[in-house]
Coordinates of C-alpha atoms and ligand atoms in Angstrom, one line a residue:
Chain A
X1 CA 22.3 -24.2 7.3
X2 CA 23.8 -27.7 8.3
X3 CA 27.2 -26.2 8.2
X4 CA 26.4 -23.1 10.6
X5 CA 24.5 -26.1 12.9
X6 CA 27.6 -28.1 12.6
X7 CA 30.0 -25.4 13.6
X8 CA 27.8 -24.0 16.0
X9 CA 27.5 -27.7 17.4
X10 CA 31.0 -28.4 17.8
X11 CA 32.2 -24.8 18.6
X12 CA 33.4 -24.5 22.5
X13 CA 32.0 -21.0 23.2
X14 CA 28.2 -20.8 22.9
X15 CA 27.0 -17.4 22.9
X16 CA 23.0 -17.9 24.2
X17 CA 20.6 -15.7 22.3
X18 CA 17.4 -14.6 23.3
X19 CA 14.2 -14.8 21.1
X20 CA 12.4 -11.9 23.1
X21 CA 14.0 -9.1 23.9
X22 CA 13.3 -7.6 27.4
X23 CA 10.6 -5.5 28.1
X24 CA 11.7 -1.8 26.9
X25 CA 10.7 2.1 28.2
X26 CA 7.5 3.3 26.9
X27 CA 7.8 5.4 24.2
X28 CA 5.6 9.0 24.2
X29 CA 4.0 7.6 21.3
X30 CA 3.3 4.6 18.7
X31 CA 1.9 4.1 14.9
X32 CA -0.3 1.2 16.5
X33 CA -1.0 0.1 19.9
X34 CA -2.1 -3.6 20.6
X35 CA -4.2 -4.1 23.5
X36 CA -3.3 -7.5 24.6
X37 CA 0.2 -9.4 24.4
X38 CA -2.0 -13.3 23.4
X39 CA -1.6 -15.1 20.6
X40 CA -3.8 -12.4 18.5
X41 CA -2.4 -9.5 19.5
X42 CA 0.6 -10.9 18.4
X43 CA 0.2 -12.4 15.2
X44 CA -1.0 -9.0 14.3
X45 CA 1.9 -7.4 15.2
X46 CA 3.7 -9.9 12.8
X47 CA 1.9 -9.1 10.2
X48 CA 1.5 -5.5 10.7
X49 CA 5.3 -5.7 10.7
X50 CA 6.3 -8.2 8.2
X51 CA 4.2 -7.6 5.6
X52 CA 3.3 -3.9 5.9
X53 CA 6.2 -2.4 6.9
X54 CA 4.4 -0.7 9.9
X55 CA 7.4 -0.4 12.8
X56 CA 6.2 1.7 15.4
X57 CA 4.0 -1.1 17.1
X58 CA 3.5 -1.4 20.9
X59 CA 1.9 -4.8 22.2
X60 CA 0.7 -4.2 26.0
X61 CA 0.3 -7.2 27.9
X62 CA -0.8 -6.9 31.6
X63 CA 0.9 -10.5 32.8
X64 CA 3.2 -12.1 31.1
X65 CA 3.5 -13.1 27.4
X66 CA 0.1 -15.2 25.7
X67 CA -0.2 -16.2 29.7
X68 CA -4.5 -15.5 28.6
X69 CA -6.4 -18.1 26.7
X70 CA -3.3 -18.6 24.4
X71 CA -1.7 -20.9 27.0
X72 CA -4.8 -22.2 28.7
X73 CA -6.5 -24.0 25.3
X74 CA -6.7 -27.1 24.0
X75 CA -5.4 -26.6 20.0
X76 CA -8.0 -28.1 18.7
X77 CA -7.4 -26.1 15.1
X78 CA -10.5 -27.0 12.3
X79 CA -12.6 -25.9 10.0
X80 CA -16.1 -28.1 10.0
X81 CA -18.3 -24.7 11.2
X82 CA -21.6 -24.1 9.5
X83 CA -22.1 -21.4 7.6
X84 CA -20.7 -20.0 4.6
X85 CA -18.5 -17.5 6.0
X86 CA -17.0 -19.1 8.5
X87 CA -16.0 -22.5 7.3
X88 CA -14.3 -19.6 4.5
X89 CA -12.5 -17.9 7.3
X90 CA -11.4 -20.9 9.5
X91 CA -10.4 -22.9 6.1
X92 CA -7.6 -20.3 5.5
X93 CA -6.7 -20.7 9.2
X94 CA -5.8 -24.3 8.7
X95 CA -4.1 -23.6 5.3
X96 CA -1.5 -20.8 7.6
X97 CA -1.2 -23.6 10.4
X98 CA 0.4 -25.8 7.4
X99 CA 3.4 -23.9 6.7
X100 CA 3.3 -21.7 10.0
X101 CA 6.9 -23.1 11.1
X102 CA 8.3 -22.9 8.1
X103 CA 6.9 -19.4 7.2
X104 CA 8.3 -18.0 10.9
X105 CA 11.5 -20.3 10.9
X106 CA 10.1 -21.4 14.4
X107 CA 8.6 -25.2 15.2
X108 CA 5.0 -25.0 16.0
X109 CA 4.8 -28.3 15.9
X110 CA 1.7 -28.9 13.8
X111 CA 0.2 -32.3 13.5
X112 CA -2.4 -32.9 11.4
X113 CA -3.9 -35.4 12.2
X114 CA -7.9 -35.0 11.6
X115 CA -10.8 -34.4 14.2
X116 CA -13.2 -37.3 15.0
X117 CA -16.4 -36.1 16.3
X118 CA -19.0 -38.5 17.3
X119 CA -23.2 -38.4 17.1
X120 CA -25.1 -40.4 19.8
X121 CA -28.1 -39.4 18.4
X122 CA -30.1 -39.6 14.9
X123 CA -30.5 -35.5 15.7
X124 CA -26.9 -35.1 15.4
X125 CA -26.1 -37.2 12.8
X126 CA -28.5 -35.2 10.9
X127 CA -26.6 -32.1 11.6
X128 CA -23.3 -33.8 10.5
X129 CA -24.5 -34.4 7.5
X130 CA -25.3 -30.8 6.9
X131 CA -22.0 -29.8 7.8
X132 CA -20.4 -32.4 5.8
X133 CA -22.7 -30.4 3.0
X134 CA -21.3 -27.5 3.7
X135 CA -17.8 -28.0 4.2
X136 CA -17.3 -29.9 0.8
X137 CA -19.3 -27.3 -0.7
X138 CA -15.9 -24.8 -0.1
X139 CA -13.1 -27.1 -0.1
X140 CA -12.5 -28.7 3.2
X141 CA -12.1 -32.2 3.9
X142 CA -14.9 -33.7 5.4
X143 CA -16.8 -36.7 5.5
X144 CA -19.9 -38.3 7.3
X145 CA -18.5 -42.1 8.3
X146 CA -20.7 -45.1 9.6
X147 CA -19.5 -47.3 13.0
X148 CA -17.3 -49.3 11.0
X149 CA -15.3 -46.4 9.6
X150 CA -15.5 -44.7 13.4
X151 CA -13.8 -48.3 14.7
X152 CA -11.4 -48.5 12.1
X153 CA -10.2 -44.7 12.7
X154 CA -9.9 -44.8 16.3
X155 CA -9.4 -48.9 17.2
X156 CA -9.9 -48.2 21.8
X157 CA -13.7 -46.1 21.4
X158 CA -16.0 -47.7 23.2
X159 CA -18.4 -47.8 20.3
X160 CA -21.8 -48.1 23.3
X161 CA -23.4 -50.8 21.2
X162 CA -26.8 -50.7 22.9
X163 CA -26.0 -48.7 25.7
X164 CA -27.2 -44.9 25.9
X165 CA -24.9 -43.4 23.9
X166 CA -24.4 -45.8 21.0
X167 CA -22.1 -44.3 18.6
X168 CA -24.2 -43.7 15.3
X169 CA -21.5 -42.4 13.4
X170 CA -18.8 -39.9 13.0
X171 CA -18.5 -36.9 11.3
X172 CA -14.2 -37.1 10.2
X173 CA -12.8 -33.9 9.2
X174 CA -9.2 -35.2 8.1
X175 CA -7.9 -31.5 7.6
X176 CA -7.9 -30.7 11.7
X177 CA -5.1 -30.9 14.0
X178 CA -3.1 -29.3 16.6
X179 CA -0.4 -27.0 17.4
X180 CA 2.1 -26.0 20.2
X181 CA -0.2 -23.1 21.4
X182 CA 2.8 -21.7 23.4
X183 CA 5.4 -21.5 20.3
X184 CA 2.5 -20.1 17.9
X185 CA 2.4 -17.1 20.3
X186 CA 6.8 -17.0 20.7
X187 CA 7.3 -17.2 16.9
X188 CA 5.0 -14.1 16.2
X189 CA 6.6 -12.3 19.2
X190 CA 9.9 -13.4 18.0
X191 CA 9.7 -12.5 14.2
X192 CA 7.4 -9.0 15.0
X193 CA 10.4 -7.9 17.6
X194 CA 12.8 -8.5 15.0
X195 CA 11.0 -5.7 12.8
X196 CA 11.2 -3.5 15.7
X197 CA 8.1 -4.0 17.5
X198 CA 8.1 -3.6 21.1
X199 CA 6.3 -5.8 23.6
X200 CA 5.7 -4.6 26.9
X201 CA 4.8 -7.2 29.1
X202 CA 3.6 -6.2 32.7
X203 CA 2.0 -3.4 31.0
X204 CA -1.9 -3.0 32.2
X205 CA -4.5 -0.9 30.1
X206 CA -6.4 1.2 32.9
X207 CA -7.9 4.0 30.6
X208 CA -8.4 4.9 27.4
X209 CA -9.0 8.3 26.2
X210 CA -11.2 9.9 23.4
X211 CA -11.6 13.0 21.8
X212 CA -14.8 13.1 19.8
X213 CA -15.3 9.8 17.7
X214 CA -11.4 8.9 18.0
X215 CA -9.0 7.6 20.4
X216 CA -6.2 10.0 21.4
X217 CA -4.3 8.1 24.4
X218 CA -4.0 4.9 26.4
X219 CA -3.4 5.1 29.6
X220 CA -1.2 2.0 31.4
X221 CA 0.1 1.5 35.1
X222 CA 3.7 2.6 33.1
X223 CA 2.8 5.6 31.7
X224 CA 0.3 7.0 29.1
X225 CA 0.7 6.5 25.5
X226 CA -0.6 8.5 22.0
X227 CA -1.7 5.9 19.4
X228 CA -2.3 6.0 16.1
X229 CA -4.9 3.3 15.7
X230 CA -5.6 1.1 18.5
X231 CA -6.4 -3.1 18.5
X232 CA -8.2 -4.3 20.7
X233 CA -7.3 -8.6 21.5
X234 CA -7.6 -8.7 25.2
X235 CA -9.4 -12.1 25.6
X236 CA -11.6 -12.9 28.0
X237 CA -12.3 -9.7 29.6
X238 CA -12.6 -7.9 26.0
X239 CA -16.1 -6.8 27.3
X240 CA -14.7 -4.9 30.0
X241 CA -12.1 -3.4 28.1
X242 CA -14.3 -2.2 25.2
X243 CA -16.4 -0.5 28.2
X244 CA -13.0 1.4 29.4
X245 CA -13.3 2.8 25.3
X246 CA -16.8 4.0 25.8
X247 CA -19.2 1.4 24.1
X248 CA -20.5 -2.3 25.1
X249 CA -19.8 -5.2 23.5
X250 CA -22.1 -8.0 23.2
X251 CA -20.0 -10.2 25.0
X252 CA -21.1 -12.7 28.3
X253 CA -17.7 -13.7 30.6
X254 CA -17.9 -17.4 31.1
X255 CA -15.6 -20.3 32.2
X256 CA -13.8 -22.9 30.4
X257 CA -12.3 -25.5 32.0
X258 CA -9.3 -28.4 30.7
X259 CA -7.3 -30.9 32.1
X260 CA -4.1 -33.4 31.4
X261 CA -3.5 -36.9 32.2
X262 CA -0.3 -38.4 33.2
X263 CA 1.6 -39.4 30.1
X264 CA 0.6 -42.5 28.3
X265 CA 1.8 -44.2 25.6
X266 CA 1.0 -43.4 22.3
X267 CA -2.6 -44.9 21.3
X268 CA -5.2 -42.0 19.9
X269 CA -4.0 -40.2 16.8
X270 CA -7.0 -38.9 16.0
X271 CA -9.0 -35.6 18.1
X272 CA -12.2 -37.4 19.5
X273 CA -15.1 -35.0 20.6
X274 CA -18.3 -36.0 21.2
X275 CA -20.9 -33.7 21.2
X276 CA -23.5 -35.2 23.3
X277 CA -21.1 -36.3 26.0
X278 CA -19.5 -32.5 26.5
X279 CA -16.3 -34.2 26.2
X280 CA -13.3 -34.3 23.7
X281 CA -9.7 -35.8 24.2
X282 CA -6.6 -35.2 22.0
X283 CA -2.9 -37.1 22.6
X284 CA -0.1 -34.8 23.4
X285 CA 3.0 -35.1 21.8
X286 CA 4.0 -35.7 25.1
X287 CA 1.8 -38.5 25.9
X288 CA -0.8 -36.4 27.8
X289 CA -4.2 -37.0 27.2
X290 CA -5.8 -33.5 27.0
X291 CA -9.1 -33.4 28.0
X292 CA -11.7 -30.3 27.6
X293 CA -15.4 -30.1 27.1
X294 CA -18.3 -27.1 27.2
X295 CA -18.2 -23.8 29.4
X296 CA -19.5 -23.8 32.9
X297 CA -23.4 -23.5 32.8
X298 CA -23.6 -19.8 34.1
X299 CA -21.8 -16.5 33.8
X300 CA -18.4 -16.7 35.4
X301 CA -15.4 -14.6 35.4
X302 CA -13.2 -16.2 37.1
X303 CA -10.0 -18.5 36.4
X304 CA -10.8 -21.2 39.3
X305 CA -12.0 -24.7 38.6
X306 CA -15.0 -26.1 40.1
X307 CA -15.3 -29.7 41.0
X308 CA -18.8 -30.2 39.3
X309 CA -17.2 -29.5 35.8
X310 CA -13.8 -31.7 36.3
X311 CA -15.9 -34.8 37.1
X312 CA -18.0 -34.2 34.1
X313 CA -15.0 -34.3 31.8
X314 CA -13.7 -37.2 33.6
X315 CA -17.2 -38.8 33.1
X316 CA -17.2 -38.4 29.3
X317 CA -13.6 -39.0 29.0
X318 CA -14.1 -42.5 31.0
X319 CA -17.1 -43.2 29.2
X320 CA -15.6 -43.0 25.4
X321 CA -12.4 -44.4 26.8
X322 CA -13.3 -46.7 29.6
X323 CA -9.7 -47.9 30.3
X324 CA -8.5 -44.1 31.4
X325 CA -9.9 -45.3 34.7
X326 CA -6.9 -45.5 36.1
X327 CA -4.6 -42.6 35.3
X328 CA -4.1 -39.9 37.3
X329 CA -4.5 -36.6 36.3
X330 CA -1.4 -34.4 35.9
X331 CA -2.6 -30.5 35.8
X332 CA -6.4 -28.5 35.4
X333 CA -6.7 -25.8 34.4
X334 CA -9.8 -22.8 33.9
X335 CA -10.1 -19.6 31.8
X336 CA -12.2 -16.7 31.4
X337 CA -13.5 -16.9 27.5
X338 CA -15.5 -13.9 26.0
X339 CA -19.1 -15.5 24.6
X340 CA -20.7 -13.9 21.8
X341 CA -24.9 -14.9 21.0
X342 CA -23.7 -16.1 18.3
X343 CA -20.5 -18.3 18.8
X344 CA -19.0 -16.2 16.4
X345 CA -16.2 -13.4 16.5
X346 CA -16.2 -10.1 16.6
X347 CA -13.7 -8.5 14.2
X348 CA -13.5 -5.1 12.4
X349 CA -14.8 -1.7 13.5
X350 CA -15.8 -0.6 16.4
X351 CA -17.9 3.0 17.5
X352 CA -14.1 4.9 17.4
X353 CA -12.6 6.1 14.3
X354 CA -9.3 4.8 14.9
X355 CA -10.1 1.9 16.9
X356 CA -10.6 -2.2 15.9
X357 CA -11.7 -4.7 17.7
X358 CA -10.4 -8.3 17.3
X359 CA -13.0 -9.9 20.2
X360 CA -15.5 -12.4 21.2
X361 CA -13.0 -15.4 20.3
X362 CA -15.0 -17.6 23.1
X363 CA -13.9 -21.3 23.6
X364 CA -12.7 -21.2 19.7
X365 CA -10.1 -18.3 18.8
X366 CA -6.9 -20.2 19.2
X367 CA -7.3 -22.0 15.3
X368 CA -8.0 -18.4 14.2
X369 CA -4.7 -16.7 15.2
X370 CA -3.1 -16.9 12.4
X371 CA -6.0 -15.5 9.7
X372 CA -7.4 -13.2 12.2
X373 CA -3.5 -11.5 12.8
X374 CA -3.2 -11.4 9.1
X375 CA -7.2 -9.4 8.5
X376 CA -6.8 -7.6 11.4
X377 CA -3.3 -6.2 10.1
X378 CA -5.0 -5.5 6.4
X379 CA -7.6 -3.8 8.3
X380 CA -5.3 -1.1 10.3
X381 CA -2.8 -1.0 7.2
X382 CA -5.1 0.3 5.0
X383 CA -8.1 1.5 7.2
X384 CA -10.4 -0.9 5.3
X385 CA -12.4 -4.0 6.6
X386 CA -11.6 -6.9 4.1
X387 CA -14.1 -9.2 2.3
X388 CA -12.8 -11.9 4.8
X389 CA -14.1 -11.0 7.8
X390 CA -16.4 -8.0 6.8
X391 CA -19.7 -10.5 8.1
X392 CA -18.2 -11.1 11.2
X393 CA -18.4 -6.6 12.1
X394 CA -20.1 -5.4 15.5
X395 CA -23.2 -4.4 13.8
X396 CA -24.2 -7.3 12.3
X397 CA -26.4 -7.8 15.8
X398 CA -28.1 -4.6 14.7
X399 CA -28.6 -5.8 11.2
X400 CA -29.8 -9.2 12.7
X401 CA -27.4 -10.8 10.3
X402 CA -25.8 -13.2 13.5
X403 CA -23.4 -16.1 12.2
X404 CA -24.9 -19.1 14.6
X405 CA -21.7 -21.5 15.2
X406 CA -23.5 -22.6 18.7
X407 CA -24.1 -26.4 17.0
X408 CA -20.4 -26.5 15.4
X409 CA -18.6 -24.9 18.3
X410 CA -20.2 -25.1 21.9
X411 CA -18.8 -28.8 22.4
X412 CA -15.7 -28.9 20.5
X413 CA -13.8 -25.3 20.1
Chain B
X1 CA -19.7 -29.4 45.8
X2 CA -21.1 -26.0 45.2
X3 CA -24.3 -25.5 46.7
X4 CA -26.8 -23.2 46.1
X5 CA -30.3 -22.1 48.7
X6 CA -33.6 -22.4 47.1
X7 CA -36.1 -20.7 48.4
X8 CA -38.5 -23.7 48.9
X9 CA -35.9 -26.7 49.2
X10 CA -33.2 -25.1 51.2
X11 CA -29.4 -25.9 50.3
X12 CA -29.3 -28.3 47.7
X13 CA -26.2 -29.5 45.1
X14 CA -25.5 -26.9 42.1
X15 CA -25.8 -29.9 39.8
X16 CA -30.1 -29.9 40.6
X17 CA -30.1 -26.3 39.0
X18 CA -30.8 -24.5 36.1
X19 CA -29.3 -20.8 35.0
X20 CA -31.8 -19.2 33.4
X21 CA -29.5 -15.7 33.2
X22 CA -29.1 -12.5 34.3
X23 CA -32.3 -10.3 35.3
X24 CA -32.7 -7.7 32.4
X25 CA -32.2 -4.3 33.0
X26 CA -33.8 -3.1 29.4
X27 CA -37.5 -3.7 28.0
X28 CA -37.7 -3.6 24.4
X29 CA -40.4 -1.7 23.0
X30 CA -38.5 -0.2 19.8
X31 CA -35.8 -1.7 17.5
X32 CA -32.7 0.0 19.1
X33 CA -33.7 -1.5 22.6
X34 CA -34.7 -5.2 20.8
X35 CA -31.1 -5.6 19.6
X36 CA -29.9 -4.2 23.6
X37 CA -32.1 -6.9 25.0
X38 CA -31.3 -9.7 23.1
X39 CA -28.0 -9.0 22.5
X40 CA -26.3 -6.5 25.2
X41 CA -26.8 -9.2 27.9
X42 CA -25.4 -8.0 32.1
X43 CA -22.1 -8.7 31.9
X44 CA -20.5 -7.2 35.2
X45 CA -17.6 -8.7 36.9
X46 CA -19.0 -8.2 40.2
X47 CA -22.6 -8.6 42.0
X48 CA -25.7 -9.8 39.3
X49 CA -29.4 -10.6 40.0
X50 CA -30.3 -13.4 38.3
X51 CA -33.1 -16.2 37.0
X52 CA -32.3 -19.7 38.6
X53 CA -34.6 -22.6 38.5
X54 CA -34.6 -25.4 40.7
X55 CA -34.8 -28.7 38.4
X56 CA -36.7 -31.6 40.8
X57 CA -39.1 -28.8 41.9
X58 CA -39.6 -26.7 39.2
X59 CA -38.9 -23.6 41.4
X60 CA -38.2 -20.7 39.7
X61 CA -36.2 -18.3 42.1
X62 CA -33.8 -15.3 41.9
X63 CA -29.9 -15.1 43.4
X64 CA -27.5 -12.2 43.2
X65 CA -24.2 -14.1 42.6
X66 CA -20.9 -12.3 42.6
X67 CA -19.4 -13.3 38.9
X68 CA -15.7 -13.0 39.9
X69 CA -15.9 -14.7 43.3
X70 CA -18.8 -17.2 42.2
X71 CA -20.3 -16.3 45.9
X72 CA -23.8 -16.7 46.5
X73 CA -25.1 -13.8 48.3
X74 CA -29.4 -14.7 48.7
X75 CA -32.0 -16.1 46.9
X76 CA -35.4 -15.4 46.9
X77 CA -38.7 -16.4 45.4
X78 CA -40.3 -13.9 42.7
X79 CA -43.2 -12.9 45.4
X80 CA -40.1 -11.8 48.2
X81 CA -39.8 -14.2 50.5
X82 CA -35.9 -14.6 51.3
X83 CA -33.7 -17.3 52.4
X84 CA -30.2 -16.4 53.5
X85 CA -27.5 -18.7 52.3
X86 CA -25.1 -19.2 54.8
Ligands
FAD1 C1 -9.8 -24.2 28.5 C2 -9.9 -23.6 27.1 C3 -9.8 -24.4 26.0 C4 -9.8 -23.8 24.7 N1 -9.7 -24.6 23.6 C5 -9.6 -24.1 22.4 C6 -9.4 -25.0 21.3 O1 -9.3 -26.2 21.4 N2 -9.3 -24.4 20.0 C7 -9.5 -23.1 19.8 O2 -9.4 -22.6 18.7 N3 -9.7 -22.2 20.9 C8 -9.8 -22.7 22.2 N4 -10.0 -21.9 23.2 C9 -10.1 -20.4 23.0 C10 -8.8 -19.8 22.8 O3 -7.9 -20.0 23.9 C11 -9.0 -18.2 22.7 O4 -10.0 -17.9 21.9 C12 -7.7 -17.6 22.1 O5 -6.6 -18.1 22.8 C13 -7.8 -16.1 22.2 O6 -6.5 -15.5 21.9 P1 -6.3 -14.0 22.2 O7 -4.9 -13.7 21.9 O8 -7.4 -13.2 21.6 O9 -6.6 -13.9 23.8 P2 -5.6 -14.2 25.1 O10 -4.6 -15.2 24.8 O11 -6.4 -14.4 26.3 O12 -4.8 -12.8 25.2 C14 -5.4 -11.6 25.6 C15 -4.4 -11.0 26.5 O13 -4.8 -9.7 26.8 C16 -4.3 -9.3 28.1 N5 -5.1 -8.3 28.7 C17 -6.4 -8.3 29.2 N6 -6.7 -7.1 29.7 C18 -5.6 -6.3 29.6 C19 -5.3 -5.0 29.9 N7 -6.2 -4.2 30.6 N8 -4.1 -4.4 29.6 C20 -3.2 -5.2 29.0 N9 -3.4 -6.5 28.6 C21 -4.6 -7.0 28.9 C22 -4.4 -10.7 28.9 O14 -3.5 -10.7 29.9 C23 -4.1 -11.7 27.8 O15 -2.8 -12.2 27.8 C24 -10.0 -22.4 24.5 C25 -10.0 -21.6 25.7 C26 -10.0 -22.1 27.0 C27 -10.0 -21.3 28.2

């Protein structure tokens, strides 16, 4: 490898290559349509391809490539959740961030370098401690630290002694991180198009046809397609799209909003959320400071900011970090997430035979691209929901058998 | 500022509000419709009728609200009288 880079470095003619190849004819049909060109619908592909030898794959994405919530989070990727099942699930999502550029040959740039969140309150310190329970309970790292610990990690908190949001303590969850969300969703594409899969991008889903319990053909603005089996990963608007199959979902549109500073210096290595405060902030590896905090207060399907919720994050990101006061901010930003009751996906079967749905990924699906690509892509090879992500099926709201992530997830994705 | 009408204090800032959701289309009376009410919440892009409550007052109104747009198109108090928003 050194040598080709070293020959290729000092070779006069450069012949450019392209990672994606452009967007090709519709085929009449496919082994496996994927409804949605994000990060998910992606790293399904991958694995459908890579590791199960399944070629005829179409991804159908209606803009442009992971241009949904892919590019529009803030990578926060961790695995302190609450219950049993998911701190299972989201653990194995870390594990595949670790050796996710090396596994795809592609830099995802992966920095690990643990998730700080805060309690203002004895109520939330209590709940810490649970999930501090929890979490060492099944392997992750995770800790409950006193003020002096909180200082020591992150040296420019303003620690609020006496003031109304004193901090109390810190739950520190050393195994978090983040990730290029951008090259997560390129090095699937890349490595699934290799195998043959074909992404169409510009490619909208406006129907989709049934014939008894099973799905025979989806219909696009390019033509209309026969699929095999059918994945469903189109983000925010999943609920809508499930109702173009035939069935609800219980799924509430609602808005998420972000924002980035100007570039600073390097000075917080650590993601900081506080949970009381809305808020959290995480360094880019650019400098940025990346801000984000909780979902507009009502239902909302739309991508445009409102004023009310960039002064909140402004608010909490000033008050934890008082001497942000004067930098300017560089972009914001809004998307439309898919909320489930339950904070919790949606993965598995749906109502159709040959149809799975890989939904309800809210404000927290970006850590889960990775394990949920590599389930969803069991599931459709062998037409069997695995262990893994069997509790987080559709009718688990019949069964009353929710997954509640609301305390783990609303504030910090 | 967004602002939104109530029906007692006239237009006020979006911040003095409360959401309290989307007015239910389903009454649950047997298991199959308990899981559809708690669960199956209105989730149209588009026009919804829904609970508001206005926090200094304690006004509890309704407003149909576009969800794509985020326009407000009336609200009015749970007995019928109407204020226009403008
Ligand atoms: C501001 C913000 C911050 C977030 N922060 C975090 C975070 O820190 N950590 C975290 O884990 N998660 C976070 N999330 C959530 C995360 O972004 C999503 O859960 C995740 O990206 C979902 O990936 P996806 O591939 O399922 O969806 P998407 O990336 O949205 O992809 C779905 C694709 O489907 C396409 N599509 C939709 N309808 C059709 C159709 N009819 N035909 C064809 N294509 C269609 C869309 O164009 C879209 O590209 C955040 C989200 C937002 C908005």
């Amino acid at each position: 490898m050194p040598f080709a880079l070293l020959r290729y470095g000092l070779a006069s003619k450069h012949r450019p290559f392209r990672d994606l190849p452009p967007t090709p004819d519709l085929k009449r049909s496919y082994d496996v349509v994927i409804i949605g060109g994000g990060g998910h619908g992606l790293a399904a592909a991958y694995y459908l391809s890579n590791h199960h030898g399944i070629r005829s794959i179409a991804v159908l994405e209606k803009g442009y490539l992971a241009g949904g919530n892919t590019a529009r989070n803030t990578t926060t990727i961790r695995s302190n959740y609450l219950t049993q099942p998911s701190i299972r699930f989201y653990k194995e999502a870390v594990s595949l961030y670790e050796t996710m550029s090396s596994d795809l040959g592609f830099n995802v740039m992966f920095s690990q370098r643990g998730q700080l969140t805060l309690a203002h309150s004895e109520a939330t310190m209590r709940s810490f401690h649970l999930r501090a329970a929890m979490g060492k309970h099944l392997g992750t790292r995770i800790e409950v630290v006193d003020p002096q610990t909180v200082r020591e990690l992150c040296p420019h908190l303003n620690m609020d002694i006496g003031g109304q949001h004193e901090v109390l303590g810190g739950l520190w969850h050393a195994d978090g991180g983040t990730a290029r969300h951008d090259a997560v969703a390129w090095g699937y594409a890349k490595r699934a198009a290799e195998k043959g899969v074909e992404i169409h991008q510009r490619t909208t889903v406006t129907a989709i046809r049934t014939a008894g319990d099973k799905v025979t053909e989806v219909v696009t603005d390019r033509g209309t397609i026969r699929a095999g089996q059918v994945m469903q990963a189109a983000g925010g608007l999943n609920g809508q799209m499930a109702e173009l199959a035939g069935f609800p979902l219980p799924i509430r549109c609602m808005t998420l909003q972000a924002m980035v500073s100007q570039p600073l210096k390097p000075f917080l290595d650590t993601l900081v959320s506080s949970a009381n405060l809305h808020t959290y902030l995480v360094q880019s590896s650019r400098g940025e400071i990346v801000i984000g905090g909780a979902s507009d207060p009502y239902q909302l399907a739309s991508t445009r900011s409102t004023f009310d919720q960039k002064e909140h994050l402004a608010e909490g990101a000033l008050h934890l970090f008082p001497f942000l006061h004067n930098v300017r901010l560089l972009r914001q930003w809004a998307g439309i997430v898919d909320t489930t009751p339950d904070y919790s996906p949606i993965m598995g079967a749906s109502p159709l035979q040959n149809y799975w749905l890989d939904a309800g990924w809210g404000t927290y699906g970006f850590k889960a691209t990775p394990v949920s690509g590599k389930y969803m892509a069991q599931t459709i090879a062998t037409g069997r929901v695995p262990d893994m992500i069997a509790p987080f099926a559709l009718d688990r709201f019949d069964r009353f058998a929710l997954l509640n992530e609301m305390g783990a997830t609303a504030a910090s994705h | 500022m967004k602002r939104l009408t109530c029906p007692m204090n006239g237009v006020r800032d979006i911040s003095e509000f409360q959401y309290l959701g989307p007015v239910r289309r389903t009454r649950p009376d047997d298991a199959d419709a308990v899981t559809r009410h708690l669960f199956y919440i209105e989730n149209p892009v588009g026009p919804m009728i829904e609970w508001w409550r206005h926090r200094p007052s304690n006004t509890v109104f309704l407003a149909e609200r576009h969800t794509g747009t985020d326009e407000i198109f009336r609200t009015w108090l749970p007995d019928g009288s109407e204020q226009q928003n403008d």
